[in-house]
CSV table of N, CA and C in Angstrom, one decimal:
chain,number,residue,atom,x,y,z
A,210,MET,N,60.3,-8.5,58.1
A,210,MET,CA,60.7,-7.5,57.4
A,210,MET,C,61.2,-5.9,58.2
A,211,PHE,N,62.5,-5.9,57.9
A,211,PHE,CA,63.0,-4.3,58.5
A,211,PHE,C,62.2,-3.2,58.0
A,212,GLU,N,62.5,-2.2,58.7
A,212,GLU,CA,62.0,-0.9,58.2
A,212,GLU,C,63.4,-0.1,57.9
A,213,LYS,N,63.1,1.3,56.8
A,213,LYS,CA,64.2,1.7,56.9
A,213,LYS,C,65.1,2.6,57.8
A,214,GLY,N,66.0,2.6,57.9
A,214,GLY,CA,66.6,4.0,59.1
A,214,GLY,C,66.7,2.8,60.0
A,215,GLU,N,66.1,1.5,60.0
A,215,GLU,CA,66.6,0.1,61.5
A,215,GLU,C,67.7,-0.3,61.5
A,216,LEU,N,68.4,-0.2,62.7
A,216,LEU,CA,69.3,-1.0,62.6
A,216,LEU,C,69.3,-2.9,62.9
A,217,ILE,N,70.1,-3.1,62.3
A,217,ILE,CA,70.1,-4.9,62.3
A,217,ILE,C,71.5,-5.3,62.4
A,218,ILE,N,71.5,-6.6,62.6
A,218,ILE,CA,72.7,-7.3,62.8
A,218,ILE,C,72.9,-8.0,61.3
A,219,CYS,N,73.6,-8.1,60.6
A,219,CYS,CA,73.6,-9.0,59.3
A,219,CYS,C,74.8,-9.7,59.2
A,220,GLY,N,74.9,-10.6,59.3
A,220,GLY,CA,75.8,-11.9,59.4
A,220,GLY,C,76.7,-11.4,58.4
A,221,GLY,N,78.0,-11.3,58.8
A,221,GLY,CA,79.4,-11.0,57.9
A,221,GLY,C,79.7,-9.4,57.8
A,222,HIS,N,78.5,-8.8,58.4
A,222,HIS,CA,78.7,-7.4,58.4
A,222,HIS,C,78.5,-6.7,59.5
A,223,GLY,N,78.5,-7.7,60.4
A,223,GLY,CA,77.9,-6.7,61.6
A,223,GLY,C,76.5,-5.9,61.9
A,224,VAL,N,77.1,-5.0,62.8
A,224,VAL,CA,75.8,-3.5,62.7
A,224,VAL,C,75.8,-3.0,61.5
A,225,CYS,N,74.3,-3.0,60.7
A,225,CYS,CA,74.4,-2.0,59.4
A,225,CYS,C,72.7,-1.2,60.0
A,226,ARG,N,72.5,0.0,59.2
A,226,ARG,CA,71.5,0.6,58.7
A,226,ARG,C,71.2,0.1,57.7
A,227,VAL,N,69.4,-0.2,57.8
A,227,VAL,CA,68.7,-0.3,56.4
A,227,VAL,C,68.4,0.7,56.0
A,228,ILE,N,69.0,1.5,54.7
A,228,ILE,CA,69.1,2.5,53.7
A,228,ILE,C,67.8,2.5,53.1
A,229,ASP,N,67.8,1.1,52.6
A,229,ASP,CA,66.4,1.4,51.6
A,229,ASP,C,66.0,-0.3,51.8
A,230,ILE,N,64.9,0.0,50.9
A,230,ILE,CA,64.2,-1.8,50.2
A,230,ILE,C,63.9,-1.4,48.7
A,231,THR,N,64.7,-2.2,48.0
A,231,THR,CA,64.6,-2.1,46.3
A,231,THR,C,64.5,-3.0,45.4
A,232,ASP,N,64.0,-3.1,44.9
A,232,ASP,CA,64.1,-3.9,43.4
A,232,ASP,C,65.7,-4.6,43.4
A,233,ASN,N,65.8,-5.8,42.8
A,233,ASN,CA,67.0,-6.2,42.6
A,233,ASN,C,67.8,-4.9,42.0
A,234,PRO,N,69.0,-4.9,42.6
A,234,PRO,CA,70.2,-4.1,42.1
A,234,PRO,C,70.9,-4.2,40.6
A,235,ILE,N,70.9,-5.8,40.4
A,235,ILE,CA,71.6,-6.1,39.0
A,235,ILE,C,70.4,-6.3,37.9
A,236,ASP,N,69.4,-6.9,38.4
A,236,ASP,CA,68.5,-7.0,37.2
A,236,ASP,C,67.2,-6.2,37.5
A,237,ARG,N,66.8,-5.4,37.6
A,237,ARG,CA,65.8,-4.1,37.7
A,237,ARG,C,64.7,-5.0,36.5
A,238,MET,N,64.8,-6.0,35.9
A,238,MET,CA,63.5,-6.5,35.3
A,238,MET,C,62.9,-7.6,36.2
A,239,ASP,N,63.8,-7.9,37.3
A,239,ASP,CA,63.2,-8.8,38.4
A,239,ASP,C,62.5,-8.1,39.5
A,240,LYS,N,61.3,-7.8,39.3
A,240,LYS,CA,60.6,-7.3,40.3
A,240,LYS,C,60.3,-8.2,41.4
A,241,LYS,N,60.4,-9.8,41.1
A,241,LYS,CA,60.1,-10.4,41.9
A,241,LYS,C,60.4,-10.5,43.3
A,242,ARG,N,61.7,-9.7,43.5
A,242,ARG,CA,62.7,-9.7,44.8
A,242,ARG,C,62.8,-8.5,44.9
A,243,LYS,N,62.7,-8.3,46.2
A,243,LYS,CA,63.0,-7.0,47.2
A,243,LYS,C,64.3,-7.3,47.8
A,244,TYR,N,65.3,-6.2,48.2
A,244,TYR,CA,66.3,-6.2,48.5
A,244,TYR,C,66.5,-5.1,49.8
A,245,TYR,N,67.4,-5.4,50.5
A,245,TYR,CA,67.6,-4.7,51.6
A,245,TYR,C,69.3,-4.0,51.1
A,246,LEU,N,68.9,-2.6,51.1
A,246,LEU,CA,70.3,-1.7,50.7
A,246,LEU,C,70.8,-1.4,52.2
A,247,LEU,N,71.9,-1.9,52.6
A,247,LEU,CA,72.3,-1.8,54.3
A,247,LEU,C,73.6,-1.0,53.8
A,248,GLU,N,74.0,-0.7,55.3
A,248,GLU,CA,75.1,0.5,55.5
A,248,GLU,C,75.9,-0.2,56.6
A,249,PRO,N,77.1,-0.8,56.6
A,249,PRO,CA,77.8,-1.0,57.9
A,249,PRO,C,78.0,0.5,58.4
A,250,VAL,N,77.7,0.1,59.8
A,250,VAL,CA,77.6,1.1,60.6
A,250,VAL,C,79.0,2.2,61.1
A,251,PHE,N,79.5,0.8,61.3
A,251,PHE,CA,80.9,1.4,62.0
A,251,PHE,C,81.9,1.4,61.0
A,252,GLU,N,81.8,1.0,59.6
A,252,GLU,CA,82.4,1.0,58.4
A,252,GLU,C,81.6,1.4,57.2
A,253,LYS,N,82.0,2.6,57.4
A,253,LYS,CA,80.9,3.7,56.4
A,253,LYS,C,81.2,3.6,54.7
A,254,THR,N,82.5,2.5,54.9
A,254,THR,CA,83.1,2.3,53.3
A,254,THR,C,82.4,1.5,52.3
A,255,SER,N,81.0,0.6,52.5
A,255,SER,CA,80.9,0.2,51.8
A,255,SER,C,79.2,0.4,52.0
A,256,THR,N,78.4,-0.5,50.9
A,256,THR,CA,77.0,-0.6,51.1
A,256,THR,C,77.0,-2.0,50.7
A,257,ILE,N,75.8,-2.7,51.2
A,257,ILE,CA,75.6,-4.0,51.3
A,257,ILE,C,73.9,-4.4,50.2
A,258,TYR,N,73.9,-5.1,49.5
A,258,TYR,CA,72.5,-5.9,48.7
A,258,TYR,C,72.4,-6.9,49.6
A,259,THR,N,71.1,-7.4,49.9
A,259,THR,CA,70.8,-8.4,50.1
A,259,THR,C,69.3,-8.5,50.3
A,260,PRO,N,69.2,-10.0,49.6
A,260,PRO,CA,67.4,-10.3,49.6
A,260,PRO,C,66.8,-10.0,50.6
A,261,VAL,N,66.0,-9.6,50.9
A,261,VAL,CA,64.7,-9.5,52.3
A,261,VAL,C,64.8,-11.0,52.5
A,262,ASP,N,64.6,-12.1,51.4
A,262,ASP,CA,64.3,-13.2,51.8
A,262,ASP,C,64.9,-14.2,51.9
A,263,ASN,N,66.4,-13.5,52.5
A,263,ASN,CA,67.5,-14.4,52.6
A,263,ASN,C,67.7,-15.3,53.9
A,264,GLU,N,67.8,-16.9,53.8
A,264,GLU,CA,67.8,-17.2,54.9
A,264,GLU,C,68.9,-18.0,55.3
A,265,LYS,N,69.9,-17.9,54.5
A,265,LYS,CA,71.4,-17.9,54.4
A,265,LYS,C,72.2,-17.0,55.4
A,266,ILE,N,71.7,-15.9,55.7
A,266,ILE,CA,72.7,-14.9,56.6
A,266,ILE,C,71.9,-14.8,57.3
A,267,ILE,N,72.4,-14.5,58.8
A,267,ILE,CA,71.9,-14.0,59.8
A,267,ILE,C,71.5,-12.1,60.1
A,268,MET,N,70.2,-12.1,59.7
A,268,MET,CA,69.6,-11.2,60.2
A,268,MET,C,68.5,-10.7,61.1
A,269,ARG,N,69.1,-9.4,62.4
A,269,ARG,CA,68.2,-9.4,63.4
A,269,ARG,C,68.0,-8.2,63.8
A,270,ARG,N,67.1,-7.9,64.3
A,270,ARG,CA,67.3,-6.6,65.1
A,270,ARG,C,68.4,-6.5,66.0
A,271,ILE,N,68.7,-5.4,66.4
A,271,ILE,CA,69.9,-5.1,67.4
A,271,ILE,C,69.1,-5.3,68.6
A,272,MET,N,70.1,-5.6,69.7
A,272,MET,CA,69.5,-5.6,71.1
A,272,MET,C,68.6,-3.9,71.1
A,273,ASN,N,67.8,-4.2,72.2
A,273,ASN,CA,67.7,-2.6,72.7
A,273,ASN,C,68.6,-2.4,74.1
A,274,LYS,N,68.0,-1.4,74.7
A,274,LYS,CA,68.8,-1.0,76.1
A,274,LYS,C,68.3,-2.2,77.3
A,275,GLU,N,67.1,-2.3,77.0
A,275,GLU,CA,66.8,-3.4,78.5
A,275,GLU,C,67.1,-4.8,77.9
A,276,GLU,N,67.7,-5.1,77.2
A,276,GLU,CA,68.2,-6.1,76.7
A,276,GLU,C,69.5,-6.2,77.0
A,277,ALA,N,69.7,-5.2,76.6
A,277,ALA,CA,71.6,-4.9,76.8
A,277,ALA,C,72.0,-5.1,78.4
A,278,GLN,N,70.8,-4.1,79.3
A,278,GLN,CA,71.4,-4.0,80.9
A,278,GLN,C,71.0,-5.5,81.2
A,279,ARG,N,69.7,-6.4,80.7
A,279,ARG,CA,69.8,-7.7,81.2
A,279,ARG,C,71.4,-8.5,81.2
A,280,LEU,N,71.5,-8.4,79.9
A,280,LEU,CA,72.5,-9.1,79.5
A,280,LEU,C,73.7,-8.9,80.4
A,281,ILE,N,74.0,-7.9,81.0
A,281,ILE,CA,75.0,-7.3,81.6
A,281,ILE,C,74.6,-8.0,83.2
A,282,GLU,N,73.5,-7.6,83.6
A,282,GLU,CA,73.5,-8.7,84.9
A,282,GLU,C,73.4,-10.0,85.0
A,283,HIS,N,73.3,-10.5,83.8
A,283,HIS,CA,73.7,-11.7,84.3
A,283,HIS,C,74.8,-12.6,83.0
A,284,ILE,N,75.9,-11.7,83.1
A,284,ILE,CA,77.2,-11.6,82.8
A,284,ILE,C,78.0,-12.8,83.6
A,285,ARG,N,77.6,-12.9,85.0
A,285,ARG,CA,78.5,-13.8,85.9
A,285,ARG,C,77.7,-15.3,85.4
A,286,GLU,N,76.7,-15.0,85.1
A,286,GLU,CA,75.9,-16.6,85.1
A,286,GLU,C,76.6,-17.0,83.9
A,287,ILE,N,76.9,-16.5,82.7
A,287,ILE,CA,77.2,-17.3,81.5
A,287,ILE,C,78.4,-18.2,81.7
A,288,ASP,N,78.4,-19.2,81.4
A,288,ASP,CA,79.7,-20.0,81.4
A,288,ASP,C,80.7,-19.8,80.3
A,289,VAL,N,81.8,-20.6,80.7
A,289,VAL,CA,82.9,-20.5,79.5
A,289,VAL,C,82.9,-21.3,78.8
A,290,MET,N,83.5,-20.9,77.9
A,290,MET,CA,83.4,-22.2,76.6
A,290,MET,C,84.4,-23.3,76.6
A,291,TRP,N,84.8,-23.8,77.4
A,291,TRP,CA,86.2,-24.7,77.6
A,291,TRP,C,86.4,-25.7,77.0
A,292,VAL,N,87.2,-26.0,75.6
A,292,VAL,CA,87.5,-27.0,75.3
A,292,VAL,C,88.8,-27.4,74.8
A,293,GLN,N,89.2,-28.9,75.5
A,293,GLN,CA,90.5,-29.3,75.4
A,293,GLN,C,91.2,-29.0,74.1
A,294,GLU,N,90.7,-29.6,73.3
A,294,GLU,CA,91.1,-29.7,72.0
A,294,GLU,C,91.6,-28.6,71.1
A,295,GLU,N,92.7,-27.9,70.7
A,295,GLU,CA,93.4,-26.8,69.9
A,295,GLU,C,91.8,-26.8,68.5
A,296,LYS,N,92.2,-27.7,67.9
A,296,LYS,CA,91.3,-27.7,66.8
A,296,LYS,C,89.6,-27.5,66.6
A,297,ARG,N,88.9,-28.3,67.8
A,297,ARG,CA,88.1,-28.2,68.3
A,297,ARG,C,87.4,-26.8,68.5
A,298,ARG,N,87.9,-26.3,69.6
A,298,ARG,CA,87.9,-25.1,70.3
A,298,ARG,C,87.8,-23.7,69.6
A,299,GLU,N,88.9,-23.7,68.5
A,299,GLU,CA,88.7,-23.2,67.3
A,299,GLU,C,87.9,-22.9,66.6
A,300,GLN,N,87.1,-24.3,65.8
A,300,GLN,CA,85.8,-24.6,65.3
A,300,GLN,C,84.6,-23.9,66.5
A,301,THR,N,84.6,-24.0,67.7
A,301,THR,CA,83.6,-23.9,68.5
A,301,THR,C,83.5,-22.2,68.4
A,302,TYR,N,84.6,-21.5,68.5
A,302,TYR,CA,84.7,-20.1,68.6
A,302,TYR,C,84.0,-19.7,67.5
A,303,LYS,N,84.5,-20.3,66.3
A,303,LYS,CA,84.2,-19.6,64.8
A,303,LYS,C,82.4,-20.0,64.8
A,304,ASP,N,82.1,-21.0,65.1
A,304,ASP,CA,80.7,-21.5,65.1
A,304,ASP,C,80.1,-20.3,65.8
A,305,ALA,N,80.4,-19.9,67.3
A,305,ALA,CA,79.7,-19.4,68.2
A,305,ALA,C,79.8,-17.8,67.9
A,306,ILE,N,81.0,-17.4,66.8
A,306,ILE,CA,81.0,-16.0,66.3
A,306,ILE,C,79.6,-15.4,65.1
A,307,ARG,N,79.8,-17.0,64.3
A,307,ARG,CA,78.6,-16.9,63.1
A,307,ARG,C,77.5,-16.7,63.3
A,308,THR,N,77.1,-17.1,64.1
A,308,THR,CA,75.7,-16.9,65.1
A,308,THR,C,75.4,-15.7,65.7
A,309,TYR,N,76.4,-14.9,65.8
A,309,TYR,CA,75.8,-13.1,66.2
A,309,TYR,C,75.0,-13.1,67.3
A,310,ASP,N,75.3,-14.3,68.2
A,310,ASP,CA,74.3,-14.1,69.5
A,310,ASP,C,74.8,-13.3,70.5
A,311,SER,N,74.6,-12.4,71.5
A,311,SER,CA,75.4,-11.6,72.2
A,311,SER,C,75.8,-12.7,73.3
A,312,ARG,N,74.9,-13.7,74.0
A,312,ARG,CA,75.6,-14.6,75.2
A,312,ARG,C,76.5,-15.1,74.8
A,313,SER,N,76.6,-15.7,73.4
A,313,SER,CA,77.8,-16.6,72.7
A,313,SER,C,79.1,-15.8,72.4
A,314,LEU,N,78.7,-14.8,72.3
A,314,LEU,CA,80.1,-13.8,72.6
A,314,LEU,C,80.5,-13.7,73.4
A,315,VAL,N,80.1,-13.4,74.7
A,315,VAL,CA,80.4,-13.4,76.1
A,315,VAL,C,81.2,-14.3,76.1
A,316,GLN,N,80.5,-15.8,76.2
A,316,GLN,CA,81.3,-16.7,76.5
A,316,GLN,C,82.4,-16.7,75.7
A,317,ILE,N,82.7,-16.6,74.6
A,317,ILE,CA,83.6,-16.5,74.2
A,317,ILE,C,84.7,-15.5,74.8
A,318,ILE,N,84.7,-14.3,75.2
A,318,ILE,CA,85.4,-13.3,75.2
A,318,ILE,C,85.7,-13.7,77.2
A,319,LYS,N,84.3,-14.2,77.7
A,319,LYS,CA,85.2,-15.1,79.3
A,319,LYS,C,86.2,-15.9,79.2
A,320,THR,N,86.0,-17.2,77.9
A,320,THR,CA,86.6,-18.0,78.0
A,320,THR,C,88.2,-17.5,77.8
A,321,LEU,N,88.0,-16.7,76.5
A,321,LEU,CA,89.7,-16.0,76.0
A,321,LEU,C,90.4,-15.4,77.1
A,322,TYR,N,89.2,-14.7,78.0
A,322,TYR,CA,89.9,-14.0,79.2
A,322,TYR,C,90.5,-14.6,80.1
A,323,GLN,N,89.9,-16.2,80.7
A,323,GLN,CA,90.4,-16.9,81.4
A,323,GLN,C,91.7,-17.4,80.7
A,324,ARG,N,91.5,-18.0,79.6
A,324,ARG,CA,92.6,-18.6,78.8
A,324,ARG,C,93.9,-18.2,79.1
A,325,LYS,N,93.8,-16.8,78.5
A,325,LYS,CA,94.4,-15.5,78.8
A,325,LYS,C,95.8,-15.6,80.1
A,326,ARG,N,94.8,-15.3,81.1
A,326,ARG,CA,95.0,-15.2,82.2
A,326,ARG,C,95.9,-16.9,82.9
A,327,VAL,N,95.5,-17.6,82.2
A,327,VAL,CA,96.2,-19.3,82.6
A,327,VAL,C,97.2,-19.2,81.9
A,328,ARG,N,97.5,-19.0,80.9
A,328,ARG,CA,98.7,-19.0,80.1
A,328,ARG,C,99.6,-18.0,80.5
A,329,ILE,N,99.5,-17.0,80.6
A,329,ILE,CA,100.6,-15.8,81.5
A,329,ILE,C,100.6,-16.0,82.7
A,330,ASN,N,100.0,-17.1,83.6
A,330,ASN,CA,100.4,-17.3,84.9
A,330,ASN,C,100.9,-19.0,84.9
A,331,GLU,N,101.6,-19.6,83.4
A,331,GLU,CA,101.8,-20.6,83.5
A,331,GLU,C,103.2,-20.2,82.7
A,332,GLY,N,103.6,-19.0,82.2
A,332,GLY,CA,104.8,-18.7,81.6
A,332,GLY,C,104.7,-18.8,80.6
A,333,LYS,N,103.6,-18.9,79.6
A,333,LYS,CA,103.2,-19.1,78.1
A,333,LYS,C,102.8,-17.9,77.5
A,334,LYS,N,103.1,-18.0,76.6
A,334,LYS,CA,102.6,-16.6,75.4
A,334,LYS,C,100.9,-16.7,75.2
A,335,VAL,N,100.3,-15.9,75.1
A,335,VAL,CA,99.0,-16.0,74.8
A,335,VAL,C,99.0,-16.2,72.9
A,336,LEU,N,98.0,-17.4,72.4
A,336,LEU,CA,98.1,-17.9,71.0
A,336,LEU,C,97.5,-16.8,70.3
A,337,SER,N,98.2,-16.3,69.3
A,337,SER,CA,97.4,-15.3,68.5
A,337,SER,C,96.3,-15.4,68.2
A,338,SER,N,95.7,-16.9,67.8
A,338,SER,CA,94.5,-17.4,67.5
A,338,SER,C,93.3,-16.9,68.5
A,339,ASP,N,94.2,-16.9,69.8
A,339,ASP,CA,92.9,-16.4,70.7
A,339,ASP,C,92.8,-15.2,70.9
A,340,GLU,N,93.8,-14.4,70.5
A,340,GLU,CA,93.9,-12.8,70.5
A,340,GLU,C,92.9,-12.4,69.3
A,341,GLN,N,92.9,-13.3,68.3
A,341,GLN,CA,92.3,-12.9,67.1
A,341,GLN,C,90.8,-12.7,67.3
A,342,TYR,N,90.3,-14.1,68.0
A,342,TYR,CA,88.7,-14.0,68.6
A,342,TYR,C,88.5,-13.6,69.2
A,343,LEU,N,89.0,-12.8,70.2
A,343,LEU,CA,88.7,-12.3,71.4
A,343,LEU,C,88.0,-10.6,71.2
A,344,ARG,N,89.3,-10.4,69.9
A,344,ARG,CA,89.0,-8.8,69.4
A,344,ARG,C,87.8,-9.1,68.1
A,345,LYS,N,87.6,-10.2,67.8
A,345,LYS,CA,86.1,-10.4,66.9
A,345,LYS,C,85.1,-10.2,67.5
A,346,ALA,N,85.2,-11.0,69.0
A,346,ALA,CA,84.1,-11.4,69.3
A,346,ALA,C,83.6,-10.1,70.3
A,347,GLU,N,84.6,-9.0,70.7
A,347,GLU,CA,84.4,-7.9,71.4
A,347,GLU,C,84.0,-6.9,70.5
A,348,GLU,N,84.2,-7.1,69.4
A,348,GLU,CA,84.3,-5.9,68.1
A,348,GLU,C,82.4,-6.1,67.8
A,349,LEU,N,82.2,-7.1,67.6
A,349,LEU,CA,80.8,-7.6,67.6
A,349,LEU,C,79.9,-7.2,69.1
A,350,LEU,N,80.5,-7.9,69.7
A,350,LEU,CA,79.5,-7.5,70.8
A,350,LEU,C,79.5,-5.8,71.4
A,351,TYR,N,80.8,-5.0,71.4
A,351,TYR,CA,80.6,-3.9,71.6
A,351,TYR,C,80.0,-2.9,70.8
A,352,SER,N,80.3,-3.3,69.4
A,352,SER,CA,79.6,-2.4,68.5
A,352,SER,C,77.7,-2.3,68.9
A,353,GLU,N,77.4,-3.8,68.9
A,353,GLU,CA,75.8,-3.8,69.0
A,353,GLU,C,75.2,-3.4,70.1
A,354,MET,N,76.5,-3.1,71.3
A,354,MET,CA,76.3,-2.9,73.1
A,354,MET,C,76.3,-1.3,72.9
A,355,SER,N,77.1,-0.6,72.0
A,355,SER,CA,77.5,0.7,72.2
A,355,SER,C,75.9,1.4,71.6
A,356,LEU,N,75.9,0.6,70.6
A,356,LEU,CA,74.3,1.4,70.4
A,356,LEU,C,73.0,0.8,70.8
A,357,ALA,N,73.1,0.1,71.5
A,357,ALA,CA,71.8,-0.1,72.6
A,357,ALA,C,71.9,0.7,73.9
A,358,LEU,N,72.8,1.0,74.1
A,358,LEU,CA,73.4,1.6,75.0
A,358,LEU,C,73.6,3.4,75.0
A,359,SER,N,73.9,3.5,74.1
A,359,SER,CA,74.0,4.8,73.4
A,359,SER,C,75.0,5.4,73.9
A,360,ILE,N,76.6,5.0,74.2
A,360,ILE,CA,77.9,5.0,74.7
A,360,ILE,C,78.5,4.7,73.7
A,361,PRO,N,79.8,5.5,73.4
A,361,PRO,CA,80.8,5.2,72.2
A,361,PRO,C,81.2,3.8,72.8
A,362,LYS,N,81.6,3.0,71.7
A,362,LYS,CA,82.0,1.8,71.0
A,362,LYS,C,83.6,1.8,72.2
A,363,ASP,N,84.3,2.6,72.4
A,363,ASP,CA,85.4,2.1,73.0
A,363,ASP,C,85.1,2.7,74.5
A,364,GLN,N,83.7,2.9,75.0
A,364,GLN,CA,83.8,3.0,76.4
A,364,GLN,C,82.6,1.4,77.2
A,365,VAL,N,82.2,0.9,76.0
A,365,VAL,CA,81.2,-0.4,76.4
A,365,VAL,C,82.1,-1.5,77.5
A,366,GLU,N,83.0,-1.6,77.4
A,366,GLU,CA,83.8,-2.6,78.1
A,366,GLU,C,84.0,-2.0,79.7
A,367,ALA,N,84.5,-0.7,79.5
A,367,ALA,CA,84.5,-0.4,80.9
A,367,ALA,C,82.9,-0.1,81.3
A,368,TYR,N,82.2,0.1,80.8
A,368,TYR,CA,80.7,0.1,81.2
A,368,TYR,C,80.4,-1.2,82.0
A,369,ILE,N,80.7,-2.1,80.6
A,369,ILE,CA,80.2,-3.7,81.5
A,369,ILE,C,80.7,-4.2,82.8
A,370,MET,N,82.5,-3.5,82.6
A,370,MET,CA,83.5,-4.0,83.8
A,370,MET,C,82.6,-3.1,85.2
A,371,GLU,N,82.3,-2.1,84.9
A,371,GLU,CA,82.1,-1.4,86.0
A,371,GLU,C,80.7,-2.1,86.8
A,372,ALA,N,79.8,-1.9,85.9
A,372,ALA,CA,78.2,-2.9,86.0
A,372,ALA,C,78.4,-4.2,87.4
A,373,VAL,N,79.8,-4.8,86.6
A,373,VAL,CA,79.5,-6.5,86.8
A,373,VAL,C,80.5,-5.9,88.5
A,374,ARG,N,81.2,-5.1,88.4
A,374,ARG,CA,82.3,-5.1,89.8
A,374,ARG,C,80.9,-4.4,91.2
A,375,LYS,N,79.9,-3.5,90.5
A,375,LYS,CA,79.2,-2.9,91.1
A,375,LYS,C,78.0,-4.2,91.8
A,376,GLN,N,78.0,-5.2,90.9
A,376,GLN,CA,77.1,-6.5,91.2
A,376,GLN,C,77.6,-7.3,92.6
A,377,GLU,N,79.1,-7.3,92.2
A,377,GLU,CA,79.9,-8.1,92.9
A,377,GLU,C,79.7,-7.1,94.8
A,378,ILE,N,79.5,-6.0,94.4
A,378,ILE,CA,79.8,-5.4,96.0
A,378,ILE,C,78.6,-5.5,96.8
A,379,THR,N,77.4,-5.4,96.0
A,379,THR,CA,75.9,-5.6,96.7
A,379,THR,C,75.8,-6.7,96.9
A,380,GLU,N,76.4,-7.8,96.3
A,380,GLU,CA,75.6,-8.7,96.4
A,380,GLU,C,76.7,-9.7,98.3
């Protein structure tokens, strides 16, 4: 169970802060089930109620600084998700995004950067679906990492690139 004030990943909503743990917000007579009152950190326009025991939605603590640093250290070792067939590729991206797993998000980002480079080199346009999945994966990963690393979200990509560049120099 999460505590008040804790930052978590909540499926479909990204990084959220646990504002409260309360009784059923709709049926106050139902004292059997507890609910998290969540506020998305980067979209403060809404609040979310979800049962504490909800197993249908992914909920997990955000990574800490050490986990974020370790992920960055191993980024070059994370394989791309190369799927030839268009429909299967799109489903693979959707499935990976739904897991909210940071390594899977890195895989998507690496794959789509590589696909973008290949398509441009071949004189082709970048697919809008690729751009959408890239933006979604970056948003999810960079939101979590910005909080773990205590840096602004818009600086996460540059931070990662610089760390990877330094690794390449020292090898």
